[in-house]
Coordinates of C-alpha atoms and ligand atoms in Angstrom, one line a residue:
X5 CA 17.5 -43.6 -14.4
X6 CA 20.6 -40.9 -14.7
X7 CA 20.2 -39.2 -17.6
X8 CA 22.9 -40.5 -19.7
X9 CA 23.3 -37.2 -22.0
X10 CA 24.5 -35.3 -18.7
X11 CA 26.3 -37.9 -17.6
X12 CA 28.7 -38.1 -20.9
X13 CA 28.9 -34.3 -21.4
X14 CA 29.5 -34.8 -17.2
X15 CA 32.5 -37.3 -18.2
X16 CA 34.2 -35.2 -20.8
X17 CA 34.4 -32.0 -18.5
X18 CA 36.4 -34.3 -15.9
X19 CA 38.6 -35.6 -18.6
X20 CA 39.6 -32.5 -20.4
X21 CA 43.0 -33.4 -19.3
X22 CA 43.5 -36.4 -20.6
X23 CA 41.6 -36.1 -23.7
X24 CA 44.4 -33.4 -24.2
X25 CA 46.7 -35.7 -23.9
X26 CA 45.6 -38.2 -26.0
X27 CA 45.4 -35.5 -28.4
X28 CA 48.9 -35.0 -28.2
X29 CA 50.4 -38.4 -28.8
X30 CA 48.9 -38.9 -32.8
X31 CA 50.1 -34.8 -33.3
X32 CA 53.5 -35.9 -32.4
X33 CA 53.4 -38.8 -35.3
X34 CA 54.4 -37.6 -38.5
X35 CA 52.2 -39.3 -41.3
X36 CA 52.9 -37.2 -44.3
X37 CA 51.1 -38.9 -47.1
X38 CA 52.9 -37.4 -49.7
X39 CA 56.5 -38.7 -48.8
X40 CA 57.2 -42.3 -48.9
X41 CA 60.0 -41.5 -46.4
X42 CA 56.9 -41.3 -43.7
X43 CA 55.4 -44.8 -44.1
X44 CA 56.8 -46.3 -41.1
X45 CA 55.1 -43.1 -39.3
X46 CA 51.6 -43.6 -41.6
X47 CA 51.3 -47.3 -40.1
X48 CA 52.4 -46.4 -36.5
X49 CA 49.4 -43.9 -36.9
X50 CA 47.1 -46.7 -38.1
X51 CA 47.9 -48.5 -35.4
X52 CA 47.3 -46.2 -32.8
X53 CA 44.0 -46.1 -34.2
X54 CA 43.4 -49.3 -33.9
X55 CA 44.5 -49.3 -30.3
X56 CA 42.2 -46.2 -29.6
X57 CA 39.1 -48.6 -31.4
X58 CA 40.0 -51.2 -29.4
X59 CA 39.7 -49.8 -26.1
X60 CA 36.7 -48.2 -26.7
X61 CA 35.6 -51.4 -27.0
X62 CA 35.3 -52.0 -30.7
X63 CA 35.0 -55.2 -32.4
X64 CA 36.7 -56.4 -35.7
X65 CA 39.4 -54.0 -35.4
X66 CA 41.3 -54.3 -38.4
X67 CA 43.9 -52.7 -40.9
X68 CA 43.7 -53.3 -44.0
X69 CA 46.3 -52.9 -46.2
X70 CA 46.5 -51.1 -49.6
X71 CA 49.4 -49.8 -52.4
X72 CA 50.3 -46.9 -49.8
X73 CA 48.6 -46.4 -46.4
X74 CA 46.3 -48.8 -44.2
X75 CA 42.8 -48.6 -44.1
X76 CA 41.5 -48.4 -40.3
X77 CA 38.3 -50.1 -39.4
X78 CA 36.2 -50.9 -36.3
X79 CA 32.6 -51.6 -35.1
X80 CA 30.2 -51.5 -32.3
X81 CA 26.6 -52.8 -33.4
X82 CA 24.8 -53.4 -30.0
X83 CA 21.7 -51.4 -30.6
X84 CA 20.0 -53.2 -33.0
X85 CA 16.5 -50.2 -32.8
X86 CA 19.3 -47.7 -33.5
X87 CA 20.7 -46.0 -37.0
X88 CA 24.0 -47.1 -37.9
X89 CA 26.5 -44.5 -38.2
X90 CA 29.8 -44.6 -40.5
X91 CA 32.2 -42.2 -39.0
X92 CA 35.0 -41.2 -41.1
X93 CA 38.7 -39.8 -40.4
X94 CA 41.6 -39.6 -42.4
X95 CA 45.5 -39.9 -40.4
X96 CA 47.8 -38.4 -43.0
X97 CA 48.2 -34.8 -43.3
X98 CA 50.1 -32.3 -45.1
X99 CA 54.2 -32.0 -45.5
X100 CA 55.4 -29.0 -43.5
X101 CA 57.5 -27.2 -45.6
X102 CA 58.7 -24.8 -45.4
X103 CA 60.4 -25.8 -42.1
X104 CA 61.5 -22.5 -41.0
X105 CA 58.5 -20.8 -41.0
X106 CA 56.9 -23.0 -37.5
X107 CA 57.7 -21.0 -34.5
X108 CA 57.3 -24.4 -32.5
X109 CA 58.4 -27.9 -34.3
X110 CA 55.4 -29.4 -36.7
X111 CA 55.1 -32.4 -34.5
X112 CA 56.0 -31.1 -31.3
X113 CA 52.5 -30.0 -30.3
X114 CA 52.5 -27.3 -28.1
X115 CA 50.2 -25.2 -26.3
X116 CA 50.3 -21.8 -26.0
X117 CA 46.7 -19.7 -24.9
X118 CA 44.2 -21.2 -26.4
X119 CA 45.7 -23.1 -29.1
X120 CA 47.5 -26.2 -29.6
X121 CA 49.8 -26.1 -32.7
X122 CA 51.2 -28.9 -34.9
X123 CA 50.5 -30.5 -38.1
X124 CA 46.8 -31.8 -38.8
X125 CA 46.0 -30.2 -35.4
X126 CA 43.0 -28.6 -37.4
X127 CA 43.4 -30.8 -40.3
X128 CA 41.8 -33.4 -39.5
X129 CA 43.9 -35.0 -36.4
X130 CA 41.8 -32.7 -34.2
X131 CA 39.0 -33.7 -35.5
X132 CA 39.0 -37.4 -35.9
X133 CA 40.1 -37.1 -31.7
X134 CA 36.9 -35.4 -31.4
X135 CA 35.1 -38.1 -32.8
X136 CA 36.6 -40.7 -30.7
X137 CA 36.2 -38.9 -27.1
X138 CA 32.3 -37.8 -27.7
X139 CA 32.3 -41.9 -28.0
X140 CA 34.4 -42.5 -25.4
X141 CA 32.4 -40.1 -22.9
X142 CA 29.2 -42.3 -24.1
X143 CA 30.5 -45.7 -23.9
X144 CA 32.0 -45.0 -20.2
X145 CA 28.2 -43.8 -19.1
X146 CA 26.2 -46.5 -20.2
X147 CA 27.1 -47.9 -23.6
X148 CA 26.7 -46.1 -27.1
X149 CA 22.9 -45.3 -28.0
X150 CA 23.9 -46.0 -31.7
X151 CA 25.3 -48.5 -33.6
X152 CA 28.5 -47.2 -34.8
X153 CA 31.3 -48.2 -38.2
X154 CA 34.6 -46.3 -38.2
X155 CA 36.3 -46.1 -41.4
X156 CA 40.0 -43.6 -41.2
X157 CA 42.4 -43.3 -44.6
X158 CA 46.0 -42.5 -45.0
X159 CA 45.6 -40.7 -48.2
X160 CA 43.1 -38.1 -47.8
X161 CA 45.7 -35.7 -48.1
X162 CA 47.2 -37.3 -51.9
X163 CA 43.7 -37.4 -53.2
X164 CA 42.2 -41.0 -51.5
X165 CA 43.5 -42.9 -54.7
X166 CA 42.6 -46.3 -52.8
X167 CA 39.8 -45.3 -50.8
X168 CA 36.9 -45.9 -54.2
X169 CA 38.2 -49.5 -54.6
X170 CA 37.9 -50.4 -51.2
X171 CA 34.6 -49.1 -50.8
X172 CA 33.4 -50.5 -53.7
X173 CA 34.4 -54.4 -52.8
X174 CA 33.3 -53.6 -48.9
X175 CA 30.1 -52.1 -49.5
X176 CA 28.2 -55.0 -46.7
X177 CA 31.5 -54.0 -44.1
X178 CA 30.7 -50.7 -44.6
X179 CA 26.7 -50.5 -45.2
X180 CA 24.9 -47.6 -42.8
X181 CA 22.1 -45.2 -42.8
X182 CA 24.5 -42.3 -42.6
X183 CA 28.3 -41.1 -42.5
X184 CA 29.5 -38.6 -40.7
X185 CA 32.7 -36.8 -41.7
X186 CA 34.4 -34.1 -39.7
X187 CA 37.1 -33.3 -41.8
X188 CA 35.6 -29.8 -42.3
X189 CA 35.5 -26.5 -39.7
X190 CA 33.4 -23.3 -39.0
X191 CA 33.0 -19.8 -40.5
X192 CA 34.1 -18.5 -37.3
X193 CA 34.6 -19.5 -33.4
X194 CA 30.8 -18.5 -32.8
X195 CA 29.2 -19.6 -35.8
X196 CA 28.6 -23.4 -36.1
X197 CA 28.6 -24.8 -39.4
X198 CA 27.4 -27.7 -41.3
X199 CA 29.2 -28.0 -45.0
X200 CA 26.8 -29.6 -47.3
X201 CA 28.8 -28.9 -50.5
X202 CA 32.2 -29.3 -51.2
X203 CA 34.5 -28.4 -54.5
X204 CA 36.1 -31.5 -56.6
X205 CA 39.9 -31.3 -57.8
X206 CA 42.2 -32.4 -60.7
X207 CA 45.5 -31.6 -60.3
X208 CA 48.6 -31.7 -62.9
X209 CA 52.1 -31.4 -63.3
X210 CA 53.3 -29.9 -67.2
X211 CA 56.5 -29.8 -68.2
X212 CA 58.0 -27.8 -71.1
X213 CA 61.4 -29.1 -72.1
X214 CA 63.4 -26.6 -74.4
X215 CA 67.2 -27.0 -75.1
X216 CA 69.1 -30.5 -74.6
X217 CA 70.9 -28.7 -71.3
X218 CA 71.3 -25.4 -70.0
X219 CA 72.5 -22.6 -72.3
X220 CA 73.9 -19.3 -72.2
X221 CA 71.9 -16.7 -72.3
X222 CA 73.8 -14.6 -74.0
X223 CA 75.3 -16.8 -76.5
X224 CA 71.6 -18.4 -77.6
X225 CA 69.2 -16.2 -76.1
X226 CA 66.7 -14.9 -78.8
X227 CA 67.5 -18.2 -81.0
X228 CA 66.0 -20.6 -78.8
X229 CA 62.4 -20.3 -76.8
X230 CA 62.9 -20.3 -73.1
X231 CA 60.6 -23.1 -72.0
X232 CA 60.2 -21.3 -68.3
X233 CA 58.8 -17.9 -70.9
X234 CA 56.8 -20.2 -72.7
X235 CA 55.4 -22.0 -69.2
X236 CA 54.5 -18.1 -68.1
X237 CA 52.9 -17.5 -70.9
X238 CA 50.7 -20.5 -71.7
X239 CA 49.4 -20.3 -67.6
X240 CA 48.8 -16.4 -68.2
X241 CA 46.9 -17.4 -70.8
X242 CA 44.4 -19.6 -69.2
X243 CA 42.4 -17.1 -67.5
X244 CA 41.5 -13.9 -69.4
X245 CA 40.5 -10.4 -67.8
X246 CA 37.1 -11.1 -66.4
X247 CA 39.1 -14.1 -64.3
X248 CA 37.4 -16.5 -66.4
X249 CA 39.2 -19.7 -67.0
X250 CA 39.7 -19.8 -71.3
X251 CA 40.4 -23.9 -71.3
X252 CA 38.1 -25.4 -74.1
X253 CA 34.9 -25.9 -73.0
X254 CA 35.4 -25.5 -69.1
X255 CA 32.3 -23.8 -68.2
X256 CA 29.9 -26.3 -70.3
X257 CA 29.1 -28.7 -67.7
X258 CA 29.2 -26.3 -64.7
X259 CA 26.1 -25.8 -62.5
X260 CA 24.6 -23.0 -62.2
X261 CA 23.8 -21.5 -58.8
X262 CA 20.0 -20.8 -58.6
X263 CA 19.0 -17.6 -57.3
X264 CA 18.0 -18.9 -54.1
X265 CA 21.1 -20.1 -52.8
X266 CA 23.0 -17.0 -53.6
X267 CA 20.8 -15.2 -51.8
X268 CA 21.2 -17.7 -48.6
X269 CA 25.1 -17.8 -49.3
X270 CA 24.7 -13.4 -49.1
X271 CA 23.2 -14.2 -45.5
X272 CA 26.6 -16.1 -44.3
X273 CA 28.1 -14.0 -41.6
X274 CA 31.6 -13.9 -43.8
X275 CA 32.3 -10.8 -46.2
X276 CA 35.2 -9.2 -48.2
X277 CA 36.2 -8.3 -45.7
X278 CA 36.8 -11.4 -43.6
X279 CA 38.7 -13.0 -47.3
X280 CA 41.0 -9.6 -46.6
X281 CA 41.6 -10.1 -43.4
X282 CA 42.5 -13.7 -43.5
X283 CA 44.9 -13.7 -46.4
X284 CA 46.5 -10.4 -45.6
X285 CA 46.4 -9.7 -49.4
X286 CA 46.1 -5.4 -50.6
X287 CA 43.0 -6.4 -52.4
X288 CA 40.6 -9.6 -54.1
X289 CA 40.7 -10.8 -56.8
X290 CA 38.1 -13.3 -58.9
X291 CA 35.8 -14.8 -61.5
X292 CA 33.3 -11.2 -62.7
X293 CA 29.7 -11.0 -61.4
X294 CA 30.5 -13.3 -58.2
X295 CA 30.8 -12.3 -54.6
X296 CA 34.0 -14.3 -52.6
X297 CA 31.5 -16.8 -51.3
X298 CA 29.9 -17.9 -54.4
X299 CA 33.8 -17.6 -55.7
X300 CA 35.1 -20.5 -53.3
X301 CA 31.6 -22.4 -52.9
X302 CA 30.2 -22.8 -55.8
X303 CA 32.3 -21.8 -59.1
X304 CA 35.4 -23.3 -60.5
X305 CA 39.3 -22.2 -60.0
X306 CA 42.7 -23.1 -62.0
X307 CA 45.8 -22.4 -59.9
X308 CA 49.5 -22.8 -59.8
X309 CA 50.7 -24.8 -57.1
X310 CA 53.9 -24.6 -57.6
X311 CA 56.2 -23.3 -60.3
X312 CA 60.3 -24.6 -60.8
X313 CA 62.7 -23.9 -63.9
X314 CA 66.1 -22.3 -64.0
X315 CA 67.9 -20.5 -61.1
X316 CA 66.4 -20.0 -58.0
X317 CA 70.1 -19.5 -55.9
X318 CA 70.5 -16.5 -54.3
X319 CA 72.5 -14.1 -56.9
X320 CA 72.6 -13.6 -60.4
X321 CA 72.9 -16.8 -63.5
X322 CA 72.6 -15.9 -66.6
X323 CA 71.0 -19.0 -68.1
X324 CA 68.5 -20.2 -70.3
X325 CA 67.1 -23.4 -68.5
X326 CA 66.6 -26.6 -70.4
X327 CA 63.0 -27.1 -68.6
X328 CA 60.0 -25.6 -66.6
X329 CA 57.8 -27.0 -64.6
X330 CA 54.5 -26.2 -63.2
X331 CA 52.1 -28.0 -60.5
X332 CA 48.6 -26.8 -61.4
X333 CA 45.3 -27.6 -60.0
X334 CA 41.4 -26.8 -61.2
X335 CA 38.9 -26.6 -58.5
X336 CA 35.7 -28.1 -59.6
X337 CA 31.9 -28.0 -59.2
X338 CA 28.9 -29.8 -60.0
X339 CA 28.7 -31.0 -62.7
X340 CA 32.4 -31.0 -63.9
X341 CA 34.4 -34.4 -64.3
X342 CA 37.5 -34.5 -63.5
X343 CA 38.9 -36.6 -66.9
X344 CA 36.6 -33.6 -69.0
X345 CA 39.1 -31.5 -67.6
X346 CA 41.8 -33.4 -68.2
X347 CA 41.2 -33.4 -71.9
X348 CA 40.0 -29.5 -71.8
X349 CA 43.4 -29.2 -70.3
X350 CA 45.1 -30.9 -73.3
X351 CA 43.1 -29.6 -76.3
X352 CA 44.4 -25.7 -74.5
X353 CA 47.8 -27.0 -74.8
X354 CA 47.6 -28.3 -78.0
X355 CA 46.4 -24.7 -79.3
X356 CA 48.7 -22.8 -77.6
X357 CA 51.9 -24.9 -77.0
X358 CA 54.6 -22.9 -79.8
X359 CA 56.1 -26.0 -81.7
X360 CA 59.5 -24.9 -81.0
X361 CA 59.4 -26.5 -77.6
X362 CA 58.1 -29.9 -76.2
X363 CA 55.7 -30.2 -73.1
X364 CA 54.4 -33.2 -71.0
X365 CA 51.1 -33.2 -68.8
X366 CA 51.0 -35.7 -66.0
X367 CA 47.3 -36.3 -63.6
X368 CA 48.4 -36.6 -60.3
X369 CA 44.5 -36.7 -58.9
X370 CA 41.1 -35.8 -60.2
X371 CA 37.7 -36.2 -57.8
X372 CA 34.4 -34.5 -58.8
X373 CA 33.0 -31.9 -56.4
X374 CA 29.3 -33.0 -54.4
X375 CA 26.6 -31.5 -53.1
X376 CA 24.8 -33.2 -49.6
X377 CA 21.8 -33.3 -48.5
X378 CA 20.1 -31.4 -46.3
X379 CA 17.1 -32.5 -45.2
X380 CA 18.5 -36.0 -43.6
X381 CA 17.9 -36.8 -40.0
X382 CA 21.0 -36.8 -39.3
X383 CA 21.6 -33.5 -40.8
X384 CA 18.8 -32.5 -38.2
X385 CA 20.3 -34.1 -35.3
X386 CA 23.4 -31.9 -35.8
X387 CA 22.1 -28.9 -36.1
X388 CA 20.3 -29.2 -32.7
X389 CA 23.3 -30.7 -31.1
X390 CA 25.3 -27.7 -32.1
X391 CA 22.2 -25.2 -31.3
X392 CA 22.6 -27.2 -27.3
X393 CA 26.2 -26.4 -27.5
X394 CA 26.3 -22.8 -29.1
X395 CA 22.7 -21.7 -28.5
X396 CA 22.2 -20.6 -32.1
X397 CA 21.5 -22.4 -35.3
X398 CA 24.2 -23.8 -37.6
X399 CA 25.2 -21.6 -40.9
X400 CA 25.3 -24.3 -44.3
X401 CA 28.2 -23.3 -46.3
X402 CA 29.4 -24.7 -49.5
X403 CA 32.9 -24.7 -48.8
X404 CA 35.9 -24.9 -51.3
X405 CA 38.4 -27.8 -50.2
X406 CA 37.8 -31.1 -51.3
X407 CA 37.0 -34.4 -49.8
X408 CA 36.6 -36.9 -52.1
X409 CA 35.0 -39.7 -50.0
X410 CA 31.8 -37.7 -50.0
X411 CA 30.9 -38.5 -53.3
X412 CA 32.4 -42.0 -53.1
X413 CA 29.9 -42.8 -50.9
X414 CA 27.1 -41.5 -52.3
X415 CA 27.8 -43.1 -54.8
X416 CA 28.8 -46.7 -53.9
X417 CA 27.0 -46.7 -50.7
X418 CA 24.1 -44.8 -51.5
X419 CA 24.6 -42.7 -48.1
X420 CA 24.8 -39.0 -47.6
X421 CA 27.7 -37.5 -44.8
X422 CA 26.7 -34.9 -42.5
X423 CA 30.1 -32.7 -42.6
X424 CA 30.7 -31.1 -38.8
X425 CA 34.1 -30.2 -37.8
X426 CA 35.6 -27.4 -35.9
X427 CA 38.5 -26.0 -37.2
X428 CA 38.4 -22.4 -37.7
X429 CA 39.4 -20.2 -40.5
X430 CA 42.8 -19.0 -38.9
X431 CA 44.1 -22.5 -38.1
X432 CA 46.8 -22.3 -41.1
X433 CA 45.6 -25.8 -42.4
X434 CA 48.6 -26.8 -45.4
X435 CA 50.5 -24.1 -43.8
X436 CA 53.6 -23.8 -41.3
X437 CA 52.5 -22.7 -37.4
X438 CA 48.8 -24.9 -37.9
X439 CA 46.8 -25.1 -34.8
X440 CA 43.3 -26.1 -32.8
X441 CA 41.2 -23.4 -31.3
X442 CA 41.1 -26.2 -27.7
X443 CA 38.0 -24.3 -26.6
X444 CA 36.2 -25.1 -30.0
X445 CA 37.7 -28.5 -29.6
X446 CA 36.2 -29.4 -26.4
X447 CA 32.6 -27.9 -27.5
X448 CA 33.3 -29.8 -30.4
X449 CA 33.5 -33.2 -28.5
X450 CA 30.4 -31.9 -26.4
X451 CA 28.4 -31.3 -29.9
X452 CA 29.1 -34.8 -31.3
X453 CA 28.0 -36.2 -27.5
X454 CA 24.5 -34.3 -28.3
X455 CA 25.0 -35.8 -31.8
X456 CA 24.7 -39.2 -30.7
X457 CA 22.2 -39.2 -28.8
X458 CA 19.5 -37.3 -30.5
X459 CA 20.0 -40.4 -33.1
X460 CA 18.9 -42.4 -30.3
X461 CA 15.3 -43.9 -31.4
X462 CA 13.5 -42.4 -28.4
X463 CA 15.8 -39.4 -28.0
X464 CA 13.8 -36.3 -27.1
X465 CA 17.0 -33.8 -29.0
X466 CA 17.6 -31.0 -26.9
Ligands
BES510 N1 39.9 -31.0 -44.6 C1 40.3 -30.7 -46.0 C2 39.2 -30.2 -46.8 C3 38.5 -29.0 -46.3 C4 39.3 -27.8 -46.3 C5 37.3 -29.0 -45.8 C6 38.7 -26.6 -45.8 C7 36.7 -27.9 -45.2 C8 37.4 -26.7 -45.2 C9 41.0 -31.9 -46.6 O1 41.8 -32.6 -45.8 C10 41.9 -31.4 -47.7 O2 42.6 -30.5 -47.5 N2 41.7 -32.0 -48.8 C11 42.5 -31.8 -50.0 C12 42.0 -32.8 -50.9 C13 42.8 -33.1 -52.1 C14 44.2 -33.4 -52.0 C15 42.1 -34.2 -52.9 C16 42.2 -30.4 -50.6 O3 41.1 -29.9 -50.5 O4 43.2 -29.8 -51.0
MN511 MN1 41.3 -32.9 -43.9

């Protein structure tokens, strides 16, 4: 009998092309998650989806509908000797702005070298693609070896506010011995990577209101408190000069890292350096007594998204503005809760807010960090299907972003995800002019091919 793992890998060398192509046609949808002007484009990509599960031969196909996006599912259960595999996606990505910045149109994708850039390319469009081909090349040579549950989201992006309730009343739909989620990338184009930790988030928006309307600021200022002074200085005041983070209580419930997994994050092939390189900033900053890694792995950040108050025009105003407003987010780790925060958050305020002004926090999204686990099969599986496709053994990184279906399903589907994707650390993911690395991409599709079928029951993994 042809060996079927040469025959897929085989398949997807002749169809470079076209998976290309395919590639191309979700880029050039435009499901930003975050703007409700984009819904019509969030269900055409749920749909094309659906199409893509169909013809692969997928049965119960379905969308199923939420208070914002569709919830894509899709099975193929033939094997019943095999593991069952819950892949996940997500279809929305990130708004563009600011517009100017792309050298080639956000959902235009275009190819230039070895890149293909347009929105999501990296994050997670790319990805999710990946996913689908690697099946695709198996299911056109003989039929999957697995038993196989798709599950993509629409709101990955805005914090998956509807992805824990349908989990938690589809827990039989969704029911496997592992997920898989490739919503994730590499240290670098020659290091493979498996993610088994990743960072939770709550994120707020505070407002200080000061006077009834804009003032002058030369007729009232020194009488009134400028609520964009007072916004600068109650965010300068939540980190003090070690970079610590001063809310009440923030550090109480965070984990500490145990001396052997600094020393195997010291062993990652990424330095100072690399953190220089890659943001282009004159020098680093962070928390005391931490190298960058243990910094964006494993410790806890606050930061300003976003700042607005006043006069932003080109020129000169003088004005005292009647309100400020800041989008802040905290970065969290094991063991931290999101809500903990929340109130930490508000007893800070409370202390340091002056009286003479009046201020407003609002929780936009809050999902606690997790930490997989590495000893699964599955786990196993991937690292020798990357070792076949880049003849060295993954790196584990505890990386920074957040995904916050991990941790829903180990917690309502008592699963573990193994976390494999292949973007790389230049791909400007949330930023203008992002892109896929195609070479990576098409050893990515060949690594999830090996994937599969070392989860085959009598696989001999190569
Ligand atoms: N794919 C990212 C998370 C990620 C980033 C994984 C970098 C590995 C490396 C994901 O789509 C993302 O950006 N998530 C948001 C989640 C948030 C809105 C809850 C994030 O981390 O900002
Ligand atoms: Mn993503």
């Amino acid at each position: 009998m042809a060996d079927q793992r040469a025959n897929a890998l085989q398949y997807a060398r002749s169809n470079k092309e076209k998976f290309l192509s395919t590639f191309k046609e979700i880029l050039a949808v435009p499901s930003i998650s975050t703007d409700k002007t984009h819904m019509p484009d969030i269900q055409r990509a749920a749909e094309w989806l659906a199409l893509q599960l169909r013809n692969l031969g997928m049965q119960k196909v379905q969308l199923f509908s939420t208070t914002q996006s569709p919830i894509v599912y899709g099975e193929c259960l033939g094997v019943p000797a095999a593991p069952t595999v819950l892949i996940y996606g997500h279809y929305d990505v990130q708004p563009v702005d600011p517009l100017d910045l792309w050298k080639t149109g956000p959902f235009e994708p275009t190819v230039i070298g070895d890149d293909i850039f347009a929105r999501g390319a990296s994050d997670m469009k790319g990805q999710a693609v990946i996913t689908l081909k690697a099946v695709e090349s198996l299911a056109q040579t003989g039929g999957l070896p697995i038993n196989i549950k798709w599950l993509f989201e629409g709101e990955e992006e805005v914090g998956s506010p509807n992805l824990e309730a349908f989990i938690a009343s589809h827990t039989d739909l969704l029911a496997c011995d592992f997920a898989v989620n490739p919503d994730s990338g590499m240290i670098g184009r020659d290091y493979p990577t498996i993610t088994y930790g990743l960072r939770g988030l709550a994120y707020f928006e505070l407002r200080v209101f000061g006077p009834a309307h804009d003032l002058h600021s030369g007729m009232y200022g020194g009488v009134v408190h400028n609520p964009a002074n007072v916004l600068a200085e109650l965010i300068a005041g939540m980190h003090d000069d070690a970079g610590r983070i001063t809310l009440p209580g923030f550090y109480t419930s965070v984990r500490e890292l145990s001396v052997e997994e600094r020393q195997e994050l010291a062993r990652l092939p990424i330095d100072d350096k690399h953190y220089l390189e890659q943001t282009g900033v004159p020098g680093l900053y962070g928390e005391a007594g931490f190298t960058a890694n243990e910094q964006t792995g494993a410790r806890p950040t606050l930061d300003v998204n976003g700042l607005l108050s006043g006069f932003t025009s080109e020129g000169s105003k003088t004005v005292i503005p009647t309100w400020a407003m800041a989008k802040l987010s905290t970065r969290l780790v094991p063991d931290q809760d999101p809500e903990e925060v929340h109130q930490q958050l508000l007893r800070y305020l409370e202390q340091n807010a002056p009286d003479d002004v009046r201020w407003e926090l609002k929780t936009l999204t809050g999902n606690p960090a997790s930490i997989s686990d590495r000893n699964n099969p599955a786990v196993q599986a991937m690292a020798k299907a990357l070792e076949s496709v880049w003849g060295q053994r993954p790196y584990f990184k505890r990386e920074g972003g957040s995904i916050p279906v991990v941790g829903d399903m180990q917690r309502l589907l008592s699963v573990e995800s193994v976390i494999c994707g292949f973007g790389l650390p230049d791909d400007n993911v949330h930023a203008p002019n992002e892109k896929q690395n195609l070479p990576t991409w098409y050893r990515g599709i060949d690594a999830y091919i090996h994937f599969f079928m070392n989860l085959k029951p009598d696989s001999n993994g190569r």
